Amino acid sequence: MFAKHLFAVTLGSAGLFIALPSAAQSPPDVALTRIDCGTPVLNDVGPRFSDTFAYKDLKVWFTYSCYLVRHGDDYLLWDTGHAMNAGAPAPKVSIVDQLAQLHVTADQVKYVGISHYHADHTGQLPSFPDATVLIGKGDWDGITAPKPHAGANVAPFAHWISGGGKIEPLAADKDVFGDGTVTVINTPGHTPGHHSLLVRLKTMGNVLITGDLAHFHENYDGNGVPVFNTSRAETLASLDRFKKAAANLQATVIIQHDARDVGKLPAFPAAAQ
Ligand SMILES: [Zn+2]
C-alpha cells in the first residue's frame, strides 16, 4: 500500500513539474483562413496535366486558393493568386479587400510565402510591398536570371528585384516562426524551387497544403506529372516525401487547385484553429 501511494505521488509531482515549463513556452494561437484568389474554371486536364496521357476526358474544376495564417499577432499569406486583370479566372474580390473583412491590413502581413513563380500564384504580390517574400531559391534564380525561366511571372516581383523589398530565397524548408507551427516545405519539381506549406493547428491538427505539387486528386493519388513541369524525378521524390509526411502527421491534405478540397477548411471568413 505504502509503495503504491508513494509511486502515485512521485508520478503526480513529476507530471506537474514537466507541465509548467511547456505551458510557459506554448506557442501563440495559430489560425488558418482560406482566401479566394480566382474564379473557378472547368479544366479539361487531359492535354496538359499528364505526361503519361492518363486523363482522356477528365474535366476538373480548378479553384484558386490563397491562405492567411495568423500566428499570434503576425500574419503569413500563402500565395497571392491571380491578378485582378487576369481575365476569366481573375478574382471577384481582391485579397486586400478580403483581408479588410477580417480587419487585417496589407501592412500587417509580415510574410508572403510563394509556392512557385507561376502567374496564378503571384498575381497580387504587389499589394504587399512591406512583406518579406519567402520563395524557393530555384524559383528566385529563375525570376532574376538574365533570361527568366519560361512560365516565371517576373513583373509582380519588380519591387523585390529592385531591392525595395525584403526577400528570403529558400534552399530548404523554413520554420517561419521558429516554433514548428508553420513550415514552408521544400517540394521541388513542378518548378525548381517549388514549396508546400505545413500548418499545425491546435484543434484541427496538422494541415498540409500542396501548392502545385499536385493539381487535383487524380494526379496526387496516381503520382501524375503535368506536361509543364521542371523535373519529373524531383516531382516524384517530392510527392513521396509529402505523402509520407502527411501519413506520419495524420495531416489533412489540401490540394490548392482542387475545388473538391475547398470544404476542408471553414468557409471564409471563418478560420480553422
Ligand atoms: Zn497553379
PDB file of C-alpha atoms and ligand atoms in Angstrom:
ATOM      1  CA  MET A   1       0.000   0.000   0.000  1.00  0.00           C
ATOM      2  CA  PHE A   2       2.732   2.392   1.007  1.00  0.00           C
ATOM      3  CA  ALA A   3       4.773   1.745  -2.122  1.00  0.00           C
ATOM      4  CA  LYS A   4       1.752   2.238  -4.365  1.00  0.00           C
ATOM      5  CA  HIS A   5       0.920   5.544  -2.692  1.00  0.00           C
ATOM      6  CA  LEU A   6       4.496   6.772  -2.959  1.00  0.00           C
ATOM      7  CA  PHE A   7       4.566   5.900  -6.657  1.00  0.00           C
ATOM      8  CA  ALA A   8       1.396   7.890  -7.346  1.00  0.00           C
ATOM      9  CA  VAL A   9       2.720  10.980  -5.572  1.00  0.00           C
ATOM     10  CA  THR A  10       6.044  10.791  -7.416  1.00  0.00           C
ATOM     11  CA  LEU A  11       4.309  10.432 -10.780  1.00  0.00           C
ATOM     12  CA  GLY A  12       1.934  13.282  -9.986  1.00  0.00           C
ATOM     13  CA  SER A  13       4.622  15.728  -8.991  1.00  0.00           C
ATOM     14  CA  ALA A  14       6.799  14.737 -11.955  1.00  0.00           C
ATOM     15  CA  GLY A  15       3.867  15.382 -14.259  1.00  0.00           C
ATOM     16  CA  LEU A  16       3.296  18.803 -12.723  1.00  0.00           C
ATOM     17  CA  PHE A  17       6.977  19.648 -12.970  1.00  0.00           C
ATOM     18  CA  ILE A  18       7.027  18.803 -16.674  1.00  0.00           C
ATOM     19  CA  ALA A  19       3.776  20.629 -17.409  1.00  0.00           C
ATOM     20  CA  LEU A  20       4.919  24.001 -16.066  1.00  0.00           C
ATOM     21  CA  PRO A  21       7.731  24.885 -18.479  1.00  0.00           C
ATOM     22  CA  SER A  22       5.825  23.628 -21.529  1.00  0.00           C
ATOM     23  CA  ALA A  23       2.811  25.792 -20.599  1.00  0.00           C
ATOM     24  CA  ALA A  24       5.106  28.807 -20.213  1.00  0.00           C
ATOM     25  CA  GLN A  25       6.571  28.206 -23.678  1.00  0.00           C
ATOM     26  CA  SER A  26       3.385  27.272 -25.520  1.00  0.00           C
ATOM     27  CA  PRO A  27       3.344  28.885 -28.969  1.00  0.00           C
ATOM     28  CA  PRO A  28       0.783  31.565 -29.823  1.00  0.00           C
ATOM     29  CA  ASP A  29      -2.560  30.576 -31.251  1.00  0.00           C
ATOM     30  CA  VAL A  30      -2.441  29.746 -34.943  1.00  0.00           C
ATOM     31  CA  ALA A  31      -5.408  30.131 -37.283  1.00  0.00           C
ATOM     32  CA  LEU A  32      -5.820  29.318 -40.967  1.00  0.00           C
ATOM     33  CA  THR A  33      -8.289  31.033 -43.324  1.00  0.00           C
ATOM     34  CA  ARG A  34      -8.884  30.284 -46.993  1.00  0.00           C
ATOM     35  CA  ILE A  35      -8.864  33.362 -49.232  1.00  0.00           C
ATOM     36  CA  ASP A  36     -10.452  33.183 -52.667  1.00  0.00           C
ATOM     37  CA  CYS A  37      -7.849  34.118 -55.269  1.00  0.00           C
ATOM     38  CA  GLY A  38      -9.575  33.470 -58.573  1.00  0.00           C
ATOM     39  CA  THR A  39     -12.806  32.485 -60.289  1.00  0.00           C
ATOM     40  CA  PRO A  40     -13.152  28.712 -60.718  1.00  0.00           C
ATOM     41  CA  VAL A  41     -12.579  27.245 -64.177  1.00  0.00           C
ATOM     42  CA  LEU A  42     -13.635  23.822 -65.514  1.00  0.00           C
ATOM     43  CA  ASN A  43     -10.344  22.497 -66.792  1.00  0.00           C
ATOM     44  CA  ASP A  44     -10.005  19.832 -69.478  1.00  0.00           C
ATOM     45  CA  VAL A  45      -6.921  18.311 -67.860  1.00  0.00           C
ATOM     46  CA  GLY A  46      -6.148  15.658 -70.489  1.00  0.00           C
ATOM     47  CA  PRO A  47      -3.786  17.579 -72.731  1.00  0.00           C
ATOM     48  CA  ARG A  48      -1.593  19.394 -70.184  1.00  0.00           C
ATOM     49  CA  PHE A  49      -1.752  17.635 -66.838  1.00  0.00           C
ATOM     50  CA  SER A  50      -0.323  14.205 -67.583  1.00  0.00           C
ATOM     51  CA  ASP A  51       2.946  13.383 -69.321  1.00  0.00           C
ATOM     52  CA  THR A  52       1.745   9.765 -69.495  1.00  0.00           C
ATOM     53  CA  PHE A  53      -1.592  10.514 -71.207  1.00  0.00           C
ATOM     54  CA  ALA A  54      -3.506   9.398 -68.103  1.00  0.00           C
ATOM     55  CA  TYR A  55      -6.625  11.556 -68.398  1.00  0.00           C
ATOM     56  CA  LYS A  56      -8.635  11.055 -71.575  1.00  0.00           C
ATOM     57  CA  ASP A  57     -11.801  13.022 -70.943  1.00  0.00           C
ATOM     58  CA  LEU A  58     -11.300  14.118 -67.353  1.00  0.00           C
ATOM     59  CA  LYS A  59     -12.524  17.592 -66.525  1.00  0.00           C
ATOM     60  CA  VAL A  60     -11.773  19.095 -63.104  1.00  0.00           C
ATOM     61  CA  TRP A  61     -12.999  22.307 -61.523  1.00  0.00           C
ATOM     62  CA  PHE A  62      -9.928  24.351 -60.689  1.00  0.00           C
ATOM     63  CA  THR A  63     -10.170  26.805 -57.866  1.00  0.00           C
ATOM     64  CA  TYR A  64      -7.572  29.421 -56.977  1.00  0.00           C
ATOM     65  CA  SER A  65      -6.846  29.469 -53.277  1.00  0.00           C
ATOM     66  CA  CYS A  66      -4.631  31.574 -51.067  1.00  0.00           C
ATOM     67  CA  TYR A  67      -4.392  31.151 -47.307  1.00  0.00           C
ATOM     68  CA  LEU A  68      -3.951  33.537 -44.414  1.00  0.00           C
ATOM     69  CA  VAL A  69      -2.108  32.122 -41.418  1.00  0.00           C
ATOM     70  CA  ARG A  70      -2.365  34.097 -38.195  1.00  0.00           C
ATOM     71  CA  HIS A  71       0.393  33.346 -35.695  1.00  0.00           C
ATOM     72  CA  GLY A  72      -0.258  35.414 -32.588  1.00  0.00           C
ATOM     73  CA  ASP A  73      -0.136  38.989 -33.906  1.00  0.00           C
ATOM     74  CA  ASP A  74       1.786  38.073 -37.064  1.00  0.00           C
ATOM     75  CA  TYR A  75       0.415  37.065 -40.440  1.00  0.00           C
ATOM     76  CA  LEU A  76       1.709  34.948 -43.261  1.00  0.00           C
ATOM     77  CA  LEU A  77      -0.111  34.971 -46.598  1.00  0.00           C
ATOM     78  CA  TRP A  78       0.410  31.810 -48.621  1.00  0.00           C
ATOM     79  CA  ASP A  79       0.302  32.563 -52.369  1.00  0.00           C
ATOM     80  CA  THR A  80      -1.281  35.607 -53.982  1.00  0.00           C
ATOM     81  CA  GLY A  81      -3.458  34.068 -56.706  1.00  0.00           C
ATOM     82  CA  HIS A  82      -4.410  35.657 -59.974  1.00  0.00           C
ATOM     83  CA  ALA A  83      -4.097  39.356 -60.680  1.00  0.00           C
ATOM     84  CA  MET A  84      -7.352  41.313 -60.794  1.00  0.00           C
ATOM     85  CA  ASN A  85      -6.882  41.780 -64.583  1.00  0.00           C
ATOM     86  CA  ALA A  86      -6.258  38.080 -65.323  1.00  0.00           C
ATOM     87  CA  GLY A  87      -9.393  37.680 -67.450  1.00  0.00           C
ATOM     88  CA  ALA A  88     -11.820  34.811 -66.869  1.00  0.00           C
ATOM     89  CA  PRO A  89     -10.064  33.324 -63.811  1.00  0.00           C
ATOM     90  CA  ALA A  90      -9.496  36.746 -62.183  1.00  0.00           C
ATOM     91  CA  PRO A  91     -10.796  37.046 -58.623  1.00  0.00           C
ATOM     92  CA  LYS A  92     -14.086  38.841 -57.995  1.00  0.00           C
ATOM     93  CA  VAL A  93     -12.697  40.406 -54.791  1.00  0.00           C
ATOM     94  CA  SER A  94      -9.030  41.243 -54.208  1.00  0.00           C
ATOM     95  CA  ILE A  95      -7.010  39.720 -51.385  1.00  0.00           C
ATOM     96  CA  VAL A  96      -6.663  43.153 -49.775  1.00  0.00           C
ATOM     97  CA  ASP A  97     -10.451  43.614 -49.767  1.00  0.00           C
ATOM     98  CA  GLN A  98     -10.953  40.137 -48.296  1.00  0.00           C
ATOM     99  CA  LEU A  99      -8.350  40.867 -45.609  1.00  0.00           C
ATOM    100  CA  ALA A 100     -10.280  44.064 -44.803  1.00  0.00           C
ATOM    101  CA  GLN A 101     -13.295  41.877 -43.995  1.00  0.00           C
ATOM    102  CA  LEU A 102     -11.033  40.120 -41.476  1.00  0.00           C
ATOM    103  CA  HIS A 103      -9.873  43.514 -40.145  1.00  0.00           C
ATOM    104  CA  VAL A 104      -6.342  42.820 -41.376  1.00  0.00           C
ATOM    105  CA  THR A 105      -4.419  45.401 -43.389  1.00  0.00           C
ATOM    106  CA  ALA A 106      -1.809  44.639 -46.046  1.00  0.00           C
ATOM    107  CA  ASP A 107       0.975  46.107 -43.914  1.00  0.00           C
ATOM    108  CA  GLN A 108       0.167  43.626 -41.131  1.00  0.00           C
ATOM    109  CA  VAL A 109       1.209  40.792 -43.436  1.00  0.00           C
ATOM    110  CA  LYS A 110       4.765  40.077 -42.297  1.00  0.00           C
ATOM    111  CA  TYR A 111       5.481  37.250 -44.726  1.00  0.00           C
ATOM    112  CA  VAL A 112       4.176  36.301 -48.138  1.00  0.00           C
ATOM    113  CA  GLY A 113       5.055  32.695 -48.949  1.00  0.00           C
ATOM    114  CA  ILE A 114       5.025  31.897 -52.664  1.00  0.00           C
ATOM    115  CA  SER A 115       4.635  28.227 -53.589  1.00  0.00           C
ATOM    116  CA  HIS A 116       6.094  28.888 -57.049  1.00  0.00           C
ATOM    117  CA  TYR A 117       6.535  31.552 -59.707  1.00  0.00           C
ATOM    118  CA  HIS A 118       3.543  30.845 -61.976  1.00  0.00           C
ATOM    119  CA  ALA A 119       1.053  33.641 -62.690  1.00  0.00           C
ATOM    120  CA  ASP A 120      -1.872  32.109 -60.781  1.00  0.00           C
ATOM    121  CA  HIS A 121       0.149  32.192 -57.528  1.00  0.00           C
ATOM    122  CA  THR A 122       1.886  35.542 -57.836  1.00  0.00           C
ATOM    123  CA  GLY A 123      -0.688  37.938 -59.342  1.00  0.00           C
ATOM    124  CA  GLN A 124      -1.440  40.118 -56.304  1.00  0.00           C
ATOM    125  CA  LEU A 125       2.035  40.128 -54.756  1.00  0.00           C
ATOM    126  CA  PRO A 126       2.486  43.883 -55.467  1.00  0.00           C
ATOM    127  CA  SER A 127      -0.262  44.590 -52.890  1.00  0.00           C
ATOM    128  CA  PHE A 128       2.182  43.564 -50.125  1.00  0.00           C
ATOM    129  CA  PRO A 129       5.318  45.701 -50.568  1.00  0.00           C
ATOM    130  CA  ASP A 130       6.175  45.650 -46.840  1.00  0.00           C
ATOM    131  CA  ALA A 131       6.177  41.849 -46.581  1.00  0.00           C
ATOM    132  CA  THR A 132       9.220  39.616 -46.571  1.00  0.00           C
ATOM    133  CA  VAL A 133       8.763  37.262 -49.519  1.00  0.00           C
ATOM    134  CA  LEU A 134       9.603  33.604 -48.895  1.00  0.00           C
ATOM    135  CA  ILE A 135      10.227  31.798 -52.189  1.00  0.00           C
ATOM    136  CA  GLY A 136      12.286  28.801 -53.238  1.00  0.00           C
ATOM    137  CA  LYS A 137      15.799  29.746 -54.307  1.00  0.00           C
ATOM    138  CA  GLY A 138      15.387  27.850 -57.562  1.00  0.00           C
ATOM    139  CA  ASP A 139      12.367  29.972 -58.434  1.00  0.00           C
ATOM    140  CA  TRP A 140      14.018  33.225 -57.355  1.00  0.00           C
ATOM    141  CA  ASP A 141      17.017  32.383 -59.530  1.00  0.00           C
ATOM    142  CA  GLY A 142      14.601  31.683 -62.406  1.00  0.00           C
ATOM    143  CA  ILE A 143      12.881  35.043 -61.920  1.00  0.00           C
ATOM    144  CA  THR A 144      16.104  37.040 -61.713  1.00  0.00           C
ATOM    145  CA  ALA A 145      18.072  35.232 -64.450  1.00  0.00           C
ATOM    146  CA  PRO A 146      19.142  37.402 -67.418  1.00  0.00           C
ATOM    147  CA  LYS A 147      16.723  35.289 -69.419  1.00  0.00           C
ATOM    148  CA  PRO A 148      13.969  34.412 -66.901  1.00  0.00           C
ATOM    149  CA  HIS A 149      12.534  30.896 -66.941  1.00  0.00           C
ATOM    150  CA  ALA A 150       9.583  30.267 -69.225  1.00  0.00           C
ATOM    151  CA  GLY A 151       6.480  30.453 -67.051  1.00  0.00           C
ATOM    152  CA  ALA A 152       8.100  32.677 -64.405  1.00  0.00           C
ATOM    153  CA  ASN A 153       5.801  35.626 -63.728  1.00  0.00           C
ATOM    154  CA  VAL A 154       8.502  38.233 -63.252  1.00  0.00           C
ATOM    155  CA  ALA A 155       6.561  41.525 -63.202  1.00  0.00           C
ATOM    156  CA  PRO A 156       4.965  41.231 -59.714  1.00  0.00           C
ATOM    157  CA  PHE A 157       8.442  40.810 -58.199  1.00  0.00           C
ATOM    158  CA  ALA A 158       9.754  44.152 -59.569  1.00  0.00           C
ATOM    159  CA  HIS A 159       9.726  45.809 -56.125  1.00  0.00           C
ATOM    160  CA  TRP A 160      11.814  42.965 -54.659  1.00  0.00           C
ATOM    161  CA  ILE A 161      14.097  42.608 -57.702  1.00  0.00           C
ATOM    162  CA  SER A 162      14.951  46.311 -57.403  1.00  0.00           C
ATOM    163  CA  GLY A 163      15.968  45.833 -53.769  1.00  0.00           C
ATOM    164  CA  GLY A 164      12.944  47.754 -52.467  1.00  0.00           C
ATOM    165  CA  GLY A 165      11.511  44.781 -50.596  1.00  0.00           C
ATOM    166  CA  LYS A 166      12.834  42.017 -48.384  1.00  0.00           C
ATOM    167  CA  ILE A 167      13.233  38.605 -49.972  1.00  0.00           C
ATOM    168  CA  GLU A 168      14.343  35.276 -48.491  1.00  0.00           C
ATOM    169  CA  PRO A 169      15.207  32.719 -51.176  1.00  0.00           C
ATOM    170  CA  LEU A 170      14.837  29.296 -49.557  1.00  0.00           C
ATOM    171  CA  ALA A 171      17.140  26.425 -50.468  1.00  0.00           C
ATOM    172  CA  ALA A 172      15.406  24.131 -47.966  1.00  0.00           C
ATOM    173  CA  ASP A 173      12.470  24.136 -45.531  1.00  0.00           C
ATOM    174  CA  LYS A 174      11.790  27.181 -43.365  1.00  0.00           C
ATOM    175  CA  ASP A 175      10.255  27.071 -39.896  1.00  0.00           C
ATOM    176  CA  VAL A 176       8.679  30.505 -40.330  1.00  0.00           C
ATOM    177  CA  PHE A 177       8.070  31.495 -36.703  1.00  0.00           C
ATOM    178  CA  GLY A 178      10.693  29.255 -35.103  1.00  0.00           C
ATOM    179  CA  ASP A 179       8.245  27.129 -33.116  1.00  0.00           C
ATOM    180  CA  GLY A 180       7.337  24.448 -35.661  1.00  0.00           C
ATOM    181  CA  THR A 181       3.749  25.613 -36.150  1.00  0.00           C
ATOM    182  CA  VAL A 182       4.181  26.971 -39.696  1.00  0.00           C
ATOM    183  CA  THR A 183       6.746  25.425 -42.027  1.00  0.00           C
ATOM    184  CA  VAL A 184       7.382  26.074 -45.692  1.00  0.00           C
ATOM    185  CA  ILE A 185       8.343  22.657 -47.073  1.00  0.00           C
ATOM    186  CA  ASN A 186      10.797  22.205 -49.918  1.00  0.00           C
ATOM    187  CA  THR A 187       8.983  20.219 -52.644  1.00  0.00           C
ATOM    188  CA  PRO A 188      10.844  20.968 -55.886  1.00  0.00           C
ATOM    189  CA  GLY A 189       9.921  19.584 -59.275  1.00  0.00           C
ATOM    190  CA  HIS A 190       6.933  21.443 -60.639  1.00  0.00           C
ATOM    191  CA  THR A 191       9.303  24.400 -60.666  1.00  0.00           C
ATOM    192  CA  PRO A 192      12.931  24.376 -59.479  1.00  0.00           C
ATOM    193  CA  GLY A 193      12.138  25.955 -56.106  1.00  0.00           C
ATOM    194  CA  HIS A 194       8.568  24.806 -55.515  1.00  0.00           C
ATOM    195  CA  HIS A 195       7.438  24.713 -51.852  1.00  0.00           C
ATOM    196  CA  SER A 196       4.383  23.463 -49.954  1.00  0.00           C
ATOM    197  CA  LEU A 197       3.035  24.554 -46.552  1.00  0.00           C
ATOM    198  CA  LEU A 198       2.568  22.756 -43.238  1.00  0.00           C
ATOM    199  CA  VAL A 199       0.375  24.396 -40.584  1.00  0.00           C
ATOM    200  CA  ARG A 200      -0.022  22.710 -37.200  1.00  0.00           C
ATOM    201  CA  LEU A 201      -3.295  23.755 -35.577  1.00  0.00           C
ATOM    202  CA  LYS A 202      -4.361  23.035 -32.010  1.00  0.00           C
ATOM    203  CA  THR A 203      -7.916  21.901 -32.766  1.00  0.00           C
ATOM    204  CA  MET A 204      -7.926  20.838 -36.424  1.00  0.00           C
ATOM    205  CA  GLY A 205      -4.487  19.265 -36.218  1.00  0.00           C
ATOM    206  CA  ASN A 206      -1.911  19.221 -38.981  1.00  0.00           C
ATOM    207  CA  VAL A 207      -2.715  20.656 -42.405  1.00  0.00           C
ATOM    208  CA  LEU A 208      -0.513  20.163 -45.466  1.00  0.00           C
ATOM    209  CA  ILE A 209      -1.188  22.460 -48.412  1.00  0.00           C
ATOM    210  CA  THR A 210       0.251  21.241 -51.697  1.00  0.00           C
ATOM    211  CA  GLY A 211       0.928  24.356 -53.723  1.00  0.00           C
ATOM    212  CA  ASP A 212       1.048  22.813 -57.218  1.00  0.00           C
ATOM    213  CA  LEU A 213       2.988  19.710 -56.190  1.00  0.00           C
ATOM    214  CA  ALA A 214      -0.257  18.109 -57.403  1.00  0.00           C
ATOM    215  CA  HIS A 215      -3.111  19.967 -59.094  1.00  0.00           C
ATOM    216  CA  PHE A 216      -6.083  17.660 -58.347  1.00  0.00           C
ATOM    217  CA  HIS A 217      -6.923  14.394 -56.578  1.00  0.00           C
ATOM    218  CA  GLU A 218      -6.306  12.162 -59.571  1.00  0.00           C
ATOM    219  CA  ASN A 219      -2.723  13.283 -60.118  1.00  0.00           C
ATOM    220  CA  TYR A 220      -1.996  13.333 -56.368  1.00  0.00           C
ATOM    221  CA  ASP A 221      -3.303   9.772 -55.930  1.00  0.00           C
ATOM    222  CA  GLY A 222      -1.615   8.414 -59.074  1.00  0.00           C
ATOM    223  CA  ASN A 223       1.691  10.330 -58.863  1.00  0.00           C
ATOM    224  CA  GLY A 224       0.784  12.113 -62.075  1.00  0.00           C
ATOM    225  CA  VAL A 225       3.163  14.668 -63.520  1.00  0.00           C
ATOM    226  CA  PRO A 226       1.973  17.523 -65.732  1.00  0.00           C
ATOM    227  CA  VAL A 227       3.482  18.234 -69.134  1.00  0.00           C
ATOM    228  CA  PHE A 228       4.601  21.668 -67.903  1.00  0.00           C
ATOM    229  CA  ASN A 229       6.986  20.637 -65.154  1.00  0.00           C
ATOM    230  CA  THR A 230      10.658  21.295 -64.474  1.00  0.00           C
ATOM    231  CA  SER A 231      11.749  17.879 -63.200  1.00  0.00           C
ATOM    232  CA  ARG A 232       9.735  14.653 -63.279  1.00  0.00           C
ATOM    233  CA  ALA A 233      12.218  12.943 -60.920  1.00  0.00           C
ATOM    234  CA  GLU A 234      12.064  15.768 -58.380  1.00  0.00           C
ATOM    235  CA  THR A 235       8.260  15.905 -58.518  1.00  0.00           C
ATOM    236  CA  LEU A 236       8.031  12.164 -57.799  1.00  0.00           C
ATOM    237  CA  ALA A 237      10.516  12.468 -54.923  1.00  0.00           C
ATOM    238  CA  SER A 238       8.625  15.457 -53.525  1.00  0.00           C
ATOM    239  CA  LEU A 239       5.292  13.601 -53.772  1.00  0.00           C
ATOM    240  CA  ASP A 240       6.876  10.687 -51.902  1.00  0.00           C
ATOM    241  CA  ARG A 241       8.130  12.980 -49.141  1.00  0.00           C
ATOM    242  CA  PHE A 242       4.834  14.895 -48.915  1.00  0.00           C
ATOM    243  CA  LYS A 243       2.714  11.736 -48.696  1.00  0.00           C
ATOM    244  CA  LYS A 244       4.939  10.184 -46.032  1.00  0.00           C
ATOM    245  CA  ALA A 245       4.812  13.416 -44.015  1.00  0.00           C
ATOM    246  CA  ALA A 246       1.019  13.508 -44.393  1.00  0.00           C
ATOM    247  CA  ALA A 247       0.731   9.935 -43.128  1.00  0.00           C
ATOM    248  CA  ASN A 248       3.122  10.409 -40.210  1.00  0.00           C
ATOM    249  CA  LEU A 249       1.494  13.685 -39.159  1.00  0.00           C
ATOM    250  CA  GLN A 250      -2.041  12.403 -39.820  1.00  0.00           C
ATOM    251  CA  ALA A 251      -2.447  15.636 -41.729  1.00  0.00           C
ATOM    252  CA  THR A 252      -5.402  16.962 -43.672  1.00  0.00           C
ATOM    253  CA  VAL A 253      -4.070  17.328 -47.228  1.00  0.00           C
ATOM    254  CA  ILE A 254      -5.419  20.272 -49.205  1.00  0.00           C
ATOM    255  CA  ILE A 255      -4.762  20.353 -52.936  1.00  0.00           C
ATOM    256  CA  GLN A 256      -4.857  24.055 -53.638  1.00  0.00           C
ATOM    257  CA  HIS A 257      -6.390  23.957 -57.102  1.00  0.00           C
ATOM    258  CA  ASP A 258      -8.919  21.192 -56.487  1.00  0.00           C
ATOM    259  CA  ALA A 259     -12.378  22.649 -55.854  1.00  0.00           C
ATOM    260  CA  ARG A 260     -13.266  19.412 -54.025  1.00  0.00           C
ATOM    261  CA  ASP A 261     -10.847  20.428 -51.252  1.00  0.00           C
ATOM    262  CA  VAL A 262     -12.254  23.888 -50.550  1.00  0.00           C
ATOM    263  CA  GLY A 263     -14.649  22.434 -47.964  1.00  0.00           C
ATOM    264  CA  LYS A 264     -11.801  21.000 -45.901  1.00  0.00           C
ATOM    265  CA  LEU A 265     -11.455  24.415 -44.252  1.00  0.00           C
ATOM    266  CA  PRO A 266     -14.259  26.539 -42.810  1.00  0.00           C
ATOM    267  CA  ALA A 267     -15.805  28.909 -45.369  1.00  0.00           C
ATOM    268  CA  PHE A 268     -14.436  32.476 -45.396  1.00  0.00           C
ATOM    269  CA  PRO A 269     -14.345  34.488 -43.192  1.00  0.00           C
ATOM    270  CA  ALA A 270     -14.177  31.660 -40.636  1.00  0.00           C
ATOM    271  CA  ALA A 271     -10.800  30.227 -39.686  1.00  0.00           C
ATOM    272  CA  ALA A 272      -9.589  26.773 -38.750  1.00  0.00           C
ATOM    273  CA  GLN A 273      -7.945  26.852 -35.343  1.00  0.00           C
TER     274      GLN A 273
HETATM  275 ZN    ZN B   1      -1.290  26.909 -60.065  1.00  0.00          ZN
END
